[in-house]
């Protein structure tokens, strides 16, 4: 059986090329968790596209390199003259600092050719070069997995080329808060591109939440528990913490030569406790803060002087950038000062190495270290923490871990979490680690070792690819398909043939006039039924074979005012309240629904209403809607973005709610308060009050101008699905069985109003078309 193909796209290939002759090349394998994870994917034939680490300008050299790399499953991208402003410019000079909360540097004033715009132009051109290479090698059915901030525009280019291409994107750095991300030039274009991917992945929930918030605040679009919704297109956002290859570190630590290194190092360190640091020489790693904390510890713990040492391996990075050279000099000065203060003829407290260490020696150091000190100011994951845990075997060392490292969410339970900016706190943690009992060390190590063993690089890659496959194999249900024009003749003919019909109709935008100036998504108290529809609805409801339901997120009073004279069912607040117009309202809220957040949200809405002329808010029992339809459009949108920040930071930060961004509104309602989730409660109530019903529902027409969260109503009645759904409403049957709903495909019509992407199968242009359709149903029924 042929394995599916996976095309991995990243800035760098898993190997670095070195030219050894006009037509010959040698290669060195790159290290890192990403390389290990993706080269080990067993279920795919993997092709890797990326920069080979060297610029090649001659045709002979390019051809020879491409041929040699092909044997390793790699395909080179030649960036040539665009490389500097792309990689050192936009990627490392702008994206990297903003993503790590350092802010963008000022534009160059002494060179008019190097600007934010010129660097962004280079970034776009480089992403186009990556796209051209992918396009050249893409085969139908391939999965394309884009990695990191270097290729944020690539998903859009790929989807524009082939909308059915399966595309994932993963970020290996932090994603900053929306306030920091707002400072990024071209911020909207990058977000829009990422959202064209089918699946967007991050290492931690914080990073994913920041991304979703940025999309809501900057693009003004909707978010769900699964991801981000834009024009009916759902981009799933999920968390996949990357790990290491634990067996590689465990087995290496047991090799005879590594055991010899352990003995040698212990002898070299003369019985002193060893605190180990392993970092790249980078601003985000917090090396100055680490040295200052160790200095503070030695100041306050005189009895530990001469008995403990800090060995810092500072792997060189970006030596060609002046700011990095300055940081390196700063670290050297700090080490010199501390060694001068607390060193002696026989020993110094800090050993600082400006180099990498061979793998077997690194494993030996991990194994004998009494503590690993990680003081990252911002970090994507920090796999050094996992490597340390995997190598520990006999006397367990203590992990002192920055809360700003992604690993803090994974390994925090078995570590001492610290704020690296708090020098005193880190100093105290060093003391706690050195004085910790063997039993407590063993307990903490056991927690982290179990996590590292089970959350490997292989598991990370498998989880992402399985999720992407799940999404793309069910793409229409997840992302919405492009609907077809409603075949009204078929709708009418099947209606006439059926014996028990159910018509589910939305209210706003479906049964109201198609006024373009009207708030399409806000169901204000002044909304009224289309003037040509009221009598036709009453006539439709008088047919004993037809049950009509109006399903709205509006309050009970709004539905009573508009439909009190009709013989129909009303479902207010997305089905939380139900009644037949001949009876009383029945509450159908799920048990134990927590509504404690309502007062806090009301205060935020009140605050913004007072400061936004023309806005107002409405409160119902399970939701609140702030409407700025009559406010200045630009100011209203800006206020809505600020409101979302206030809501997420305050009253709904830990609440089980959904936030829905409409065209001119913001709604907050309890989780699961959607039209789809109300359908079983509604069907149960209809059956309960119509006990004499002997014929199952054999025809369903569902029409609405629903928000993305409510489009689950379209899929609820898809033939075969309704039979499997468990009921959650009191008095409802245990399941919607074939004795209640028995649909054939030709008798089910789901219809969206004014939607380009939707879970509905069909579309109508406006509520005027709904009027005409209902008129046809009545006319043919009489005939």
XYZ file of C-alpha atoms in Angstrom:
783
model
C 0.000 0.000 0.000
C 1.387 3.420 -0.977
C 2.011 5.732 1.958
C 0.519 9.246 1.741
C 3.012 12.011 1.007
C 3.829 14.746 3.483
C 5.550 17.921 2.345
C 7.263 19.665 5.265
C 8.121 23.324 4.688
C 10.420 25.186 7.068
C 13.068 27.871 6.845
C 15.883 25.310 7.109
C 16.354 21.769 5.884
C 17.245 19.034 8.404
C 20.765 19.097 6.937
C 23.239 21.905 6.353
C 25.097 21.788 3.049
C 28.791 22.570 2.483
C 30.314 22.826 -0.968
C 33.355 20.617 -1.487
C 33.777 21.068 -5.258
C 32.118 22.482 -8.329
C 29.605 19.617 -8.423
C 30.072 18.016 -4.998
C 28.558 18.694 -1.598
C 28.818 17.351 1.956
C 26.084 17.458 4.593
C 25.831 17.735 8.366
C 22.645 16.604 10.075
C 20.959 19.369 12.106
C 19.821 18.670 15.648
C 16.558 19.611 17.310
C 13.159 18.209 18.196
C 11.529 19.232 14.925
C 14.051 17.300 12.851
C 13.711 14.217 15.056
C 9.925 14.355 15.023
C 9.371 14.805 11.325
C 12.057 12.460 10.061
C 10.540 9.792 12.284
C 6.982 10.044 10.968
C 6.217 6.455 10.024
C 2.881 6.878 8.263
C 4.114 9.213 5.530
C 6.566 9.465 2.709
C 8.126 12.759 3.776
C 9.620 15.406 1.500
C 11.301 18.359 3.216
C 11.474 21.783 1.554
C 13.747 24.472 2.992
C 16.866 26.595 2.722
C 20.070 24.476 2.621
C 21.984 26.896 4.840
C 24.118 28.306 2.047
C 23.556 30.645 -0.889
C 24.133 29.121 -4.322
C 24.097 31.311 -7.419
C 25.491 29.138 -10.250
C 23.341 26.713 -12.221
C 25.844 23.850 -11.934
C 26.010 24.156 -8.165
C 22.220 24.310 -7.782
C 21.697 21.217 -9.925
C 24.364 19.203 -8.103
C 23.000 20.228 -4.696
C 19.401 19.415 -5.649
C 20.458 15.963 -6.879
C 22.425 15.208 -3.723
C 19.624 16.421 -1.433
C 16.995 14.392 -3.303
C 18.667 11.231 -2.016
C 17.912 12.465 1.514
C 14.280 13.346 0.742
C 15.099 17.068 0.770
C 14.331 19.828 -1.730
C 16.309 23.096 -1.574
C 14.921 26.626 -1.715
C 17.355 29.142 -3.194
C 16.694 32.562 -1.672
C 19.768 34.322 -3.110
C 19.624 38.153 -2.963
C 16.352 38.218 -0.978
C 17.765 36.176 1.912
C 19.298 38.983 3.997
C 16.295 41.322 4.184
C 13.960 38.325 4.520
C 15.773 36.279 7.163
C 17.940 38.777 9.048
C 15.462 41.556 8.301
C 11.765 40.808 8.619
C 12.052 37.412 10.354
C 14.774 38.124 12.925
C 14.640 41.910 13.149
C 10.843 42.352 13.340
C 8.890 39.107 13.870
C 11.231 37.496 16.394
C 11.408 40.494 18.791
C 7.651 41.132 18.675
C 6.788 37.455 19.186
C 9.119 37.447 22.210
C 7.711 40.674 23.715
C 10.778 42.797 22.989
C 9.005 45.038 20.474
C 10.115 45.985 16.985
C 13.337 48.003 16.672
C 13.246 51.494 15.142
C 13.597 51.706 11.392
C 17.062 52.274 10.004
C 17.606 55.999 9.570
C 20.939 55.851 7.775
C 19.846 53.592 4.908
C 16.705 54.425 2.944
C 16.829 51.041 1.193
C 16.281 49.095 4.434
C 12.846 49.839 5.901
C 9.951 47.923 7.400
C 8.347 47.890 3.956
C 11.458 46.717 2.116
C 11.880 43.908 4.640
C 8.223 42.936 4.326
C 8.525 42.991 0.538
C 11.474 40.608 0.870
C 9.401 38.420 3.220
C 6.595 38.218 0.657
C 9.018 37.439 -2.141
C 10.699 34.692 -0.088
C 7.326 33.131 0.749
C 6.540 33.181 -2.981
C 9.789 31.348 -3.655
C 8.811 28.695 -1.078
C 5.393 28.471 -2.756
C 6.904 28.005 -6.213
C 8.975 25.075 -4.949
C 5.968 23.470 -3.231
C 3.863 23.920 -6.380
C 6.557 22.291 -8.496
C 6.663 19.153 -6.328
C 3.046 18.955 -5.126
C 0.959 15.952 -6.126
C -2.780 15.657 -5.608
C -3.501 14.287 -2.136
C -0.263 15.546 -0.558
C -0.414 17.102 2.917
C 1.601 20.321 3.308
C 2.816 21.166 6.819
C 4.249 24.705 7.165
C 6.466 25.514 10.135
C 7.117 28.711 12.022
C 7.013 32.444 11.512
C 9.262 32.340 8.444
C 6.385 31.120 6.236
C 3.277 32.835 7.592
C 2.124 33.889 4.107
C 2.610 30.461 2.583
C -0.783 28.941 3.605
C -2.630 31.665 1.699
C -0.519 31.209 -1.426
C -1.128 27.461 -1.305
C -4.882 27.745 -0.823
C -5.196 30.329 -3.589
C -3.447 27.870 -5.877
C -5.548 24.869 -4.779
C -8.358 25.386 -2.260
C -8.591 21.626 -1.633
C -4.932 21.294 -0.635
C -4.527 19.983 2.941
C -2.492 22.628 4.780
C -1.335 22.827 8.389
C 0.744 25.549 10.073
C 2.632 25.285 13.360
C 4.379 27.997 15.390
C 7.446 26.978 17.406
C 7.802 30.298 19.252
C 5.427 32.098 21.597
C 2.531 33.952 20.032
C 2.328 37.317 21.810
C -0.686 38.942 23.417
C -2.898 40.886 21.045
C -1.620 44.184 22.480
C 1.938 43.294 21.521
C 0.949 41.740 18.197
C -0.891 44.944 17.246
C 2.469 46.713 16.894
C 3.471 44.434 14.028
C 3.522 45.990 10.548
C 1.302 44.022 8.147
C -0.384 42.375 11.134
C -3.737 41.740 9.412
C -2.290 40.211 6.251
C -0.325 37.651 8.252
C -3.334 36.643 10.342
C -5.540 36.327 7.267
C -2.991 34.051 5.640
C -2.634 31.775 8.658
C -6.416 31.440 8.841
C -6.504 29.911 5.367
C -4.785 26.824 6.818
C -6.977 23.907 7.884
C -5.234 23.499 11.250
C -3.116 25.965 13.241
C -0.989 24.538 16.057
C 0.783 25.989 19.107
C 2.835 24.580 21.979
C 0.701 25.962 24.828
C -2.836 27.115 25.538
C -1.573 30.643 26.257
C -0.098 30.949 22.764
C -3.284 29.589 21.158
C -5.465 31.934 23.218
C -3.325 34.937 22.253
C -3.670 34.022 18.580
C -7.448 33.690 18.788
C -7.721 36.989 20.672
C -5.580 38.717 18.044
C -7.897 37.449 15.301
C -10.954 38.669 17.204
C -9.540 42.089 18.093
C -7.663 42.928 14.895
C -9.807 41.216 12.268
C -13.097 41.532 14.155
C -14.118 37.936 13.515
C -15.737 35.232 15.579
C -14.124 32.558 17.749
C -15.385 29.224 19.027
C -13.994 26.568 21.331
C -12.512 24.906 18.221
C -10.911 27.895 16.555
C -11.696 30.956 14.469
C -14.653 31.512 12.127
C -14.457 33.936 9.212
C -17.272 34.087 6.629
C -18.365 30.572 7.537
C -14.818 29.162 7.140
C -13.597 27.479 10.330
C -9.867 27.340 11.031
C -9.241 24.954 13.881
C -6.719 26.085 16.488
C -5.245 23.415 18.743
C -2.425 22.824 21.216
C 0.310 20.252 20.618
C 3.229 20.447 23.108
C 6.354 19.148 21.388
C 8.631 16.716 23.217
C 11.971 14.977 22.686
C 13.099 11.482 21.728
C 13.374 10.215 25.325
C 14.866 6.839 24.420
C 17.757 8.525 22.626
C 18.759 10.370 25.803
C 18.065 7.451 28.135
C 20.086 4.963 26.102
C 22.952 7.427 25.533
C 23.203 8.056 29.287
C 23.789 4.328 29.807
C 26.661 3.995 27.303
C 30.032 3.049 28.866
C 31.809 6.121 27.450
C 29.100 8.410 28.885
C 29.381 6.734 32.277
C 33.116 7.442 32.118
C 32.398 11.096 31.377
C 30.121 11.209 34.432
C 32.909 9.948 36.672
C 35.422 12.344 35.132
C 33.172 15.393 35.521
C 32.348 14.559 39.125
C 36.063 14.364 39.840
C 36.734 17.630 37.952
C 34.085 19.457 39.946
C 35.779 18.380 43.189
C 32.647 17.397 45.036
C 30.829 20.664 44.486
C 27.108 20.751 43.710
C 26.528 21.375 40.017
C 23.901 23.767 38.676
C 23.708 23.407 34.907
C 22.517 25.883 32.291
C 22.179 25.014 28.593
C 20.932 27.828 26.359
C 21.482 29.586 23.087
C 23.155 32.969 23.456
C 19.933 34.873 22.928
C 18.096 37.770 24.580
C 15.066 35.621 25.356
C 17.057 33.061 27.391
C 17.606 35.409 30.328
C 21.313 34.708 30.916
C 22.027 38.055 32.629
C 19.077 37.434 34.971
C 20.418 33.947 35.690
C 23.854 35.280 36.639
C 22.396 38.022 38.809
C 20.223 35.497 40.670
C 23.212 33.205 41.264
C 25.201 36.190 42.516
C 22.346 37.037 44.899
C 22.346 33.454 46.162
C 26.080 33.570 46.910
C 25.696 36.951 48.633
C 23.028 35.643 50.998
C 24.380 32.100 51.532
C 27.987 32.368 52.608
C 28.098 28.713 53.695
C 27.492 27.602 50.076
C 30.438 29.526 48.645
C 33.010 27.105 47.260
C 30.500 24.251 47.502
C 28.373 24.995 44.432
C 29.136 25.974 40.856
C 27.123 27.110 37.846
C 28.199 25.632 34.509
C 26.611 27.613 31.682
C 26.801 26.311 28.121
C 25.962 29.314 25.919
C 25.662 28.069 22.336
C 26.589 30.876 19.889
C 23.823 32.321 17.737
C 23.532 35.243 15.342
C 27.115 36.370 15.880
C 26.833 38.747 12.956
C 24.260 40.944 14.718
C 25.710 43.727 16.856
C 23.096 43.558 19.617
C 23.928 39.894 20.233
C 27.618 40.693 20.538
C 26.742 43.328 23.139
C 24.727 40.793 25.134
C 27.615 38.322 24.970
C 29.973 41.016 26.328
C 27.464 41.781 29.096
C 27.409 38.120 30.159
C 31.222 37.954 30.178
C 31.408 41.052 32.400
C 28.877 39.598 34.829
C 30.754 36.279 35.013
C 34.045 38.094 35.590
C 32.569 40.216 38.347
C 30.941 37.278 40.140
C 34.046 35.082 39.846
C 36.144 37.989 41.094
C 33.893 38.459 44.124
C 33.347 34.835 45.144
C 36.113 32.811 43.445
C 39.299 31.440 44.946
C 42.625 30.070 43.757
C 41.196 26.546 43.613
C 37.770 27.256 42.123
C 35.445 29.802 40.557
C 31.651 29.782 41.016
C 30.767 30.161 37.299
C 32.147 28.414 34.249
C 30.816 30.023 31.059
C 31.358 28.235 27.721
C 30.750 30.075 24.435
C 30.354 26.832 22.490
C 28.213 23.776 22.065
C 29.128 20.493 23.775
C 29.281 17.036 22.116
C 26.092 15.069 22.650
C 27.590 12.309 24.815
C 29.227 14.863 27.120
C 25.986 16.842 27.329
C 24.081 13.722 28.412
C 26.725 13.072 31.063
C 26.324 16.609 32.423
C 22.530 16.259 32.461
C 22.855 12.992 34.390
C 25.068 14.309 37.202
C 23.646 17.845 37.568
C 22.055 18.658 40.913
C 19.837 21.253 39.271
C 19.053 22.617 35.830
C 18.435 26.364 35.854
C 16.189 27.725 33.062
C 15.500 31.478 33.222
C 13.922 32.133 29.825
C 12.213 35.510 29.544
C 10.082 34.106 26.710
C 10.409 30.670 25.177
C 8.429 28.578 22.766
C 8.899 25.293 24.616
C 12.483 24.794 25.895
C 13.262 21.147 25.262
C 16.440 21.344 27.366
C 14.133 20.818 30.360
C 12.893 17.512 28.939
C 16.416 16.402 27.972
C 17.573 16.962 31.564
C 14.664 14.937 32.969
C 15.274 12.052 30.545
C 18.968 11.725 31.477
C 18.478 11.744 35.251
C 18.736 8.264 36.690
C 20.471 7.901 40.057
C 20.554 11.014 42.247
C 17.673 13.013 40.862
C 18.385 16.656 40.104
C 15.881 19.500 40.493
C 14.434 21.435 37.567
C 14.227 25.194 38.214
C 12.030 26.424 35.387
C 10.919 29.848 34.224
C 7.168 30.293 34.133
C 7.671 32.069 30.793
C 8.983 28.932 29.093
C 6.395 26.832 27.286
C 7.634 23.811 29.235
C 6.266 25.463 32.367
C 2.784 24.261 31.398
C 4.040 20.717 30.785
C 6.699 20.142 33.458
C 5.629 22.687 36.055
C 4.165 20.079 38.408
C 7.593 18.477 38.902
C 9.670 21.666 38.870
C 10.282 24.818 40.883
C 8.574 27.499 38.780
C 10.131 30.966 38.988
C 9.716 34.453 37.581
C 13.158 35.139 36.043
C 12.672 38.882 36.449
C 12.465 38.389 40.221
C 16.127 37.882 41.129
C 15.320 37.175 44.785
C 12.760 34.516 43.848
C 15.230 32.688 41.595
C 17.909 32.927 44.284
C 15.536 31.348 46.822
C 14.685 28.577 44.346
C 18.379 27.742 43.974
C 18.605 27.363 47.744
C 15.453 25.236 47.848
C 16.789 22.952 45.126
C 20.148 22.445 46.830
C 18.529 21.659 50.176
C 15.653 19.509 48.892
C 15.258 16.070 50.444
C 15.954 12.969 48.327
C 12.323 11.900 48.753
C 10.985 15.187 47.351
C 13.469 15.080 44.479
C 12.345 11.562 43.640
C 8.680 12.574 43.743
C 9.153 15.547 41.428
C 11.337 13.602 39.024
C 8.804 10.788 38.779
C 6.084 13.241 37.717
C 8.182 14.819 34.999
C 9.812 11.613 33.776
C 6.408 10.055 33.152
C 5.378 13.095 31.108
C 8.597 13.157 29.060
C 8.333 9.425 28.320
C 4.765 9.636 27.019
C 4.904 13.009 25.220
C 7.627 12.362 22.683
C 8.409 14.094 19.406
C 6.792 11.194 17.618
C 3.620 11.585 19.656
C 3.555 15.323 18.912
C 3.849 14.813 15.156
C 1.321 11.972 15.146
C -1.203 14.043 17.133
C -0.947 16.974 14.739
C -1.207 14.870 11.604
C -4.121 12.841 12.996
C -5.984 16.041 13.831
C -5.281 17.520 10.401
C -6.447 14.331 8.723
C -9.612 14.341 10.826
C -10.366 17.919 9.762
C -9.605 17.559 6.076
C -11.382 14.213 5.718
C -14.488 15.886 7.100
C -13.784 19.255 5.524
C -17.276 20.275 4.482
C -18.697 19.703 7.941
C -15.827 21.567 9.621
C -15.233 24.465 7.272
C -18.488 24.836 5.446
C -18.989 24.052 1.788
C -19.967 26.440 -0.972
C -23.763 25.930 -1.072
C -25.837 25.384 -4.199
C -28.795 27.488 -5.222
C -31.931 26.052 -3.640
C -33.902 23.882 -6.125
C -37.301 25.341 -5.218
C -39.196 22.987 -7.523
C -37.807 19.979 -5.620
C -38.558 21.647 -2.283
C -42.202 22.066 -3.239
C -42.625 18.621 -4.839
C -41.140 16.740 -1.867
C -43.207 18.883 0.494
C -46.402 17.791 -1.248
C -45.418 14.100 -1.128
C -44.582 14.057 2.594
C -46.919 13.280 5.497
C -45.271 14.949 8.505
C -43.288 18.108 7.753
C -41.045 20.148 10.024
C -40.098 23.687 9.005
C -37.373 25.372 11.090
C -37.067 29.080 10.401
C -34.636 31.626 11.781
C -35.981 35.088 12.567
C -33.514 37.944 12.005
C -32.481 38.073 8.338
C -34.831 35.188 7.484
C -38.348 36.372 8.326
C -37.514 40.097 8.627
C -37.222 42.561 5.714
C -33.857 42.485 3.874
C -32.922 46.016 4.946
C -29.208 46.486 4.253
C -28.990 49.156 6.942
C -30.495 46.836 9.514
C -28.178 45.041 11.886
C -28.106 41.613 10.273
C -27.056 39.761 13.383
C -28.561 41.748 16.208
C -32.128 40.811 17.095
C -33.268 44.079 18.616
C -36.687 44.604 20.180
C -37.854 46.642 17.150
C -37.499 43.837 14.612
C -40.718 42.848 12.855
C -41.780 40.100 10.458
C -41.530 40.835 6.726
C -44.756 42.697 5.801
C -45.594 40.195 3.028
C -45.005 37.158 5.225
C -47.307 37.330 8.230
C -50.520 36.081 6.593
C -48.633 33.479 4.558
C -47.061 32.113 7.730
C -50.463 31.849 9.431
C -51.758 29.950 6.389
C -48.755 27.601 6.398
C -49.189 26.858 10.098
C -52.845 25.912 9.638
C -51.899 22.773 7.676
C -52.217 19.771 10.070
C -49.336 17.988 8.311
C -46.934 20.885 8.929
C -45.136 21.930 12.130
C -43.439 25.323 11.997
C -40.727 26.393 14.440
C -39.221 29.875 14.703
C -35.781 29.498 16.267
C -34.221 32.761 17.441
C -31.577 34.086 19.795
C -33.995 36.904 20.629
C -35.979 37.112 23.897
C -39.404 35.611 24.542
C -41.166 38.978 24.299
C -39.834 39.559 20.764
C -41.256 36.251 19.498
C -44.547 36.737 21.345
C -44.993 40.137 19.713
C -44.384 38.849 16.180
C -45.871 35.341 16.178
C -48.455 35.187 18.960
C -51.303 34.767 16.450
C -49.721 31.863 14.550
C -50.189 28.163 15.276
C -46.476 27.409 15.664
C -43.618 26.639 18.019
C -41.370 29.391 19.333
C -37.825 28.832 20.599
C -36.338 31.917 22.294
C -32.717 32.510 23.341
C -31.455 29.736 21.058
C -33.917 27.210 22.433
C -33.469 27.842 26.162
C -37.173 28.706 26.294
C -39.859 26.889 24.297
C -43.582 27.225 23.836
C -46.374 26.474 21.434
C -48.379 29.626 20.805
C -51.360 27.871 22.382
C -49.452 27.228 25.631
C -46.992 28.712 28.125
C -43.241 29.151 27.957
C -41.238 26.183 29.228
C -37.679 26.572 30.466
C -35.252 24.148 28.801
C -31.941 25.282 30.232
C -29.449 22.464 30.934
C -29.052 21.610 34.609
C -26.283 23.344 36.578
C -25.800 26.085 33.965
C -23.590 28.719 35.593
C -24.756 32.273 34.893
C -22.618 34.068 37.498
C -20.807 35.916 34.709
C -23.866 37.886 33.586
C -23.550 40.777 36.067
C -19.886 41.321 35.208
C -20.575 41.305 31.469
C -23.478 43.692 32.010
C -21.118 46.170 33.697
C -18.689 46.012 30.750
C -21.552 46.496 28.271
C -22.867 49.433 30.293
C -19.409 51.028 30.366
C -19.031 50.859 26.577
C -22.641 51.894 25.902
C -22.083 55.118 27.859
C -18.942 55.837 25.810
C -20.285 54.857 22.380
C -23.061 57.192 21.162
C -25.767 55.290 19.303
C -25.054 51.920 20.944
C -27.272 49.938 23.297
C -27.330 46.508 24.918
C -30.027 43.947 25.588
C -30.140 41.415 28.394
C -31.927 38.089 28.393
C -31.771 35.232 30.858
C -28.832 33.400 29.238
C -27.168 36.001 27.020
C -26.327 39.668 26.508
C -25.965 41.523 23.203
C -24.230 44.886 22.708
C -25.352 46.548 19.482
C -23.578 49.471 17.795
C -25.632 49.531 14.593
C -26.463 53.231 14.971
C -22.998 54.305 16.133
C -20.241 55.636 13.910
C -19.081 52.524 12.044
C -15.315 52.878 12.522
C -15.594 54.017 16.128
C -18.044 51.226 16.901
C -15.688 48.572 15.531
C -12.787 50.012 17.531
C -14.887 50.027 20.699
C -15.944 46.425 20.050
C -12.306 45.359 19.820
C -11.532 47.064 23.131
C -14.619 45.532 24.693
C -13.435 42.033 23.801
C -10.170 42.704 25.634
C -12.076 43.833 28.738
C -14.324 40.775 28.609
C -11.544 38.196 28.257
C -9.412 39.867 30.928
C -12.273 40.190 33.414
C -15.768 38.763 33.784
C -15.454 35.851 31.334
C -11.789 34.922 31.858
C -12.772 31.648 33.544
C -16.427 31.452 32.558
C -18.065 28.815 30.354
C -19.276 31.217 27.693
C -19.095 31.792 23.968
C -18.412 35.245 22.541
C -19.993 35.963 19.155
C -18.840 38.915 17.048
C -21.587 39.981 14.636
C -21.471 42.625 11.906
C -22.409 45.371 14.397
C -22.739 43.500 17.659
C -21.027 41.551 20.397
C -22.917 38.737 22.103
C -21.957 36.723 25.178
C -23.935 33.608 25.972
C -23.491 30.420 27.962
C -21.537 27.614 26.305
C -23.656 25.193 24.285
C -26.465 27.727 23.940
C -26.677 27.177 20.186
C -29.561 26.444 17.894
C -28.253 22.979 17.098
C -27.963 22.013 20.752
C -31.597 23.074 21.229
C -33.025 20.784 18.562
C -33.314 17.636 20.670
C -35.030 19.580 23.456
C -37.386 21.041 20.878
C -38.170 17.715 19.180
C -38.755 16.159 22.583
C -41.205 18.888 23.534
C -43.086 18.579 20.230
C -43.402 14.794 20.680
C -44.405 15.201 24.335
C -47.273 17.538 23.446
C -48.307 15.558 20.378
C -48.588 12.076 21.840
C -50.969 11.020 19.095
C -48.280 11.493 16.422
C -48.179 8.179 14.556
C -46.142 9.194 11.504
C -42.448 10.117 11.887
C -41.195 13.440 10.556
C -40.312 12.675 6.946
C -39.550 16.177 5.589
C -37.388 18.962 7.059
C -36.831 22.443 5.619
C -34.388 24.486 7.694
C -33.781 28.116 6.642
C -31.723 30.713 8.517
C -29.225 33.543 8.494
C -27.385 31.967 11.423
C -24.079 32.816 13.053
C -21.275 30.293 12.648
C -21.823 28.861 16.133
C -25.441 28.107 15.281
C -24.836 26.314 11.995
C -24.863 22.972 13.826
C -28.644 23.141 13.326
C -28.056 22.460 9.617
C -26.190 19.217 10.280
C -28.456 17.976 13.088
C -31.101 16.682 10.703
C -28.791 15.269 8.083
C -30.213 11.826 7.254
C -28.679 9.191 9.526
C -27.310 11.658 12.065
C -30.478 12.430 13.957
C -30.944 8.796 14.911
C -27.655 8.731 16.829
C -27.957 11.867 18.945
C -28.530 11.579 22.687
C -31.088 13.946 24.164
C -30.291 16.437 26.888
C -33.755 17.914 27.470
C -36.150 16.908 30.237
C -39.115 14.980 28.915
C -37.377 14.203 25.638
C -36.919 10.696 24.348
C -33.595 9.015 25.014
C -32.722 9.453 21.358
C -34.287 10.881 18.227
C -35.278 7.520 16.853
C -36.724 6.567 13.480
C -40.189 6.592 15.064
C -39.800 10.367 15.513
C -37.607 11.437 12.576
C -37.182 9.258 9.504
C -35.595 11.337 6.750
C -34.421 10.457 3.302
C -31.784 12.603 1.682
C -34.135 13.980 -0.969
C -36.494 15.219 1.779
C -33.977 17.308 3.696
C -33.198 20.914 2.693
C -30.816 23.075 4.765
C -30.748 26.654 3.471
C -28.556 29.616 4.419
C -29.363 33.239 3.646
C -26.537 35.365 2.157
C -23.715 32.889 2.929
C -20.703 32.039 0.754
C -19.392 29.318 3.109
C -21.804 27.399 5.283
C -22.711 23.971 6.594
C -26.032 24.344 4.802
C -26.407 22.596 1.458
C -28.280 25.404 -0.284
C -28.642 29.173 -0.273
C -31.196 31.914 -0.901
C -30.199 35.520 -1.572
C -32.502 37.261 0.903
C -35.666 37.015 2.998
C -37.629 38.146 -0.084
C -36.866 34.690 -1.480
C -38.205 33.120 1.723
C -41.497 34.984 1.193
C -41.759 33.648 -2.358
C -40.922 30.084 -1.289
C -43.555 30.018 1.450
C -46.071 31.440 -1.025
C -45.285 28.533 -3.408
C -45.704 25.958 -0.632
C -49.131 27.361 0.255
C -50.280 27.689 -3.357
C -49.300 24.165 -4.407
C -50.672 22.673 -1.201
C -54.126 24.154 -1.970
C -53.962 22.867 -5.530
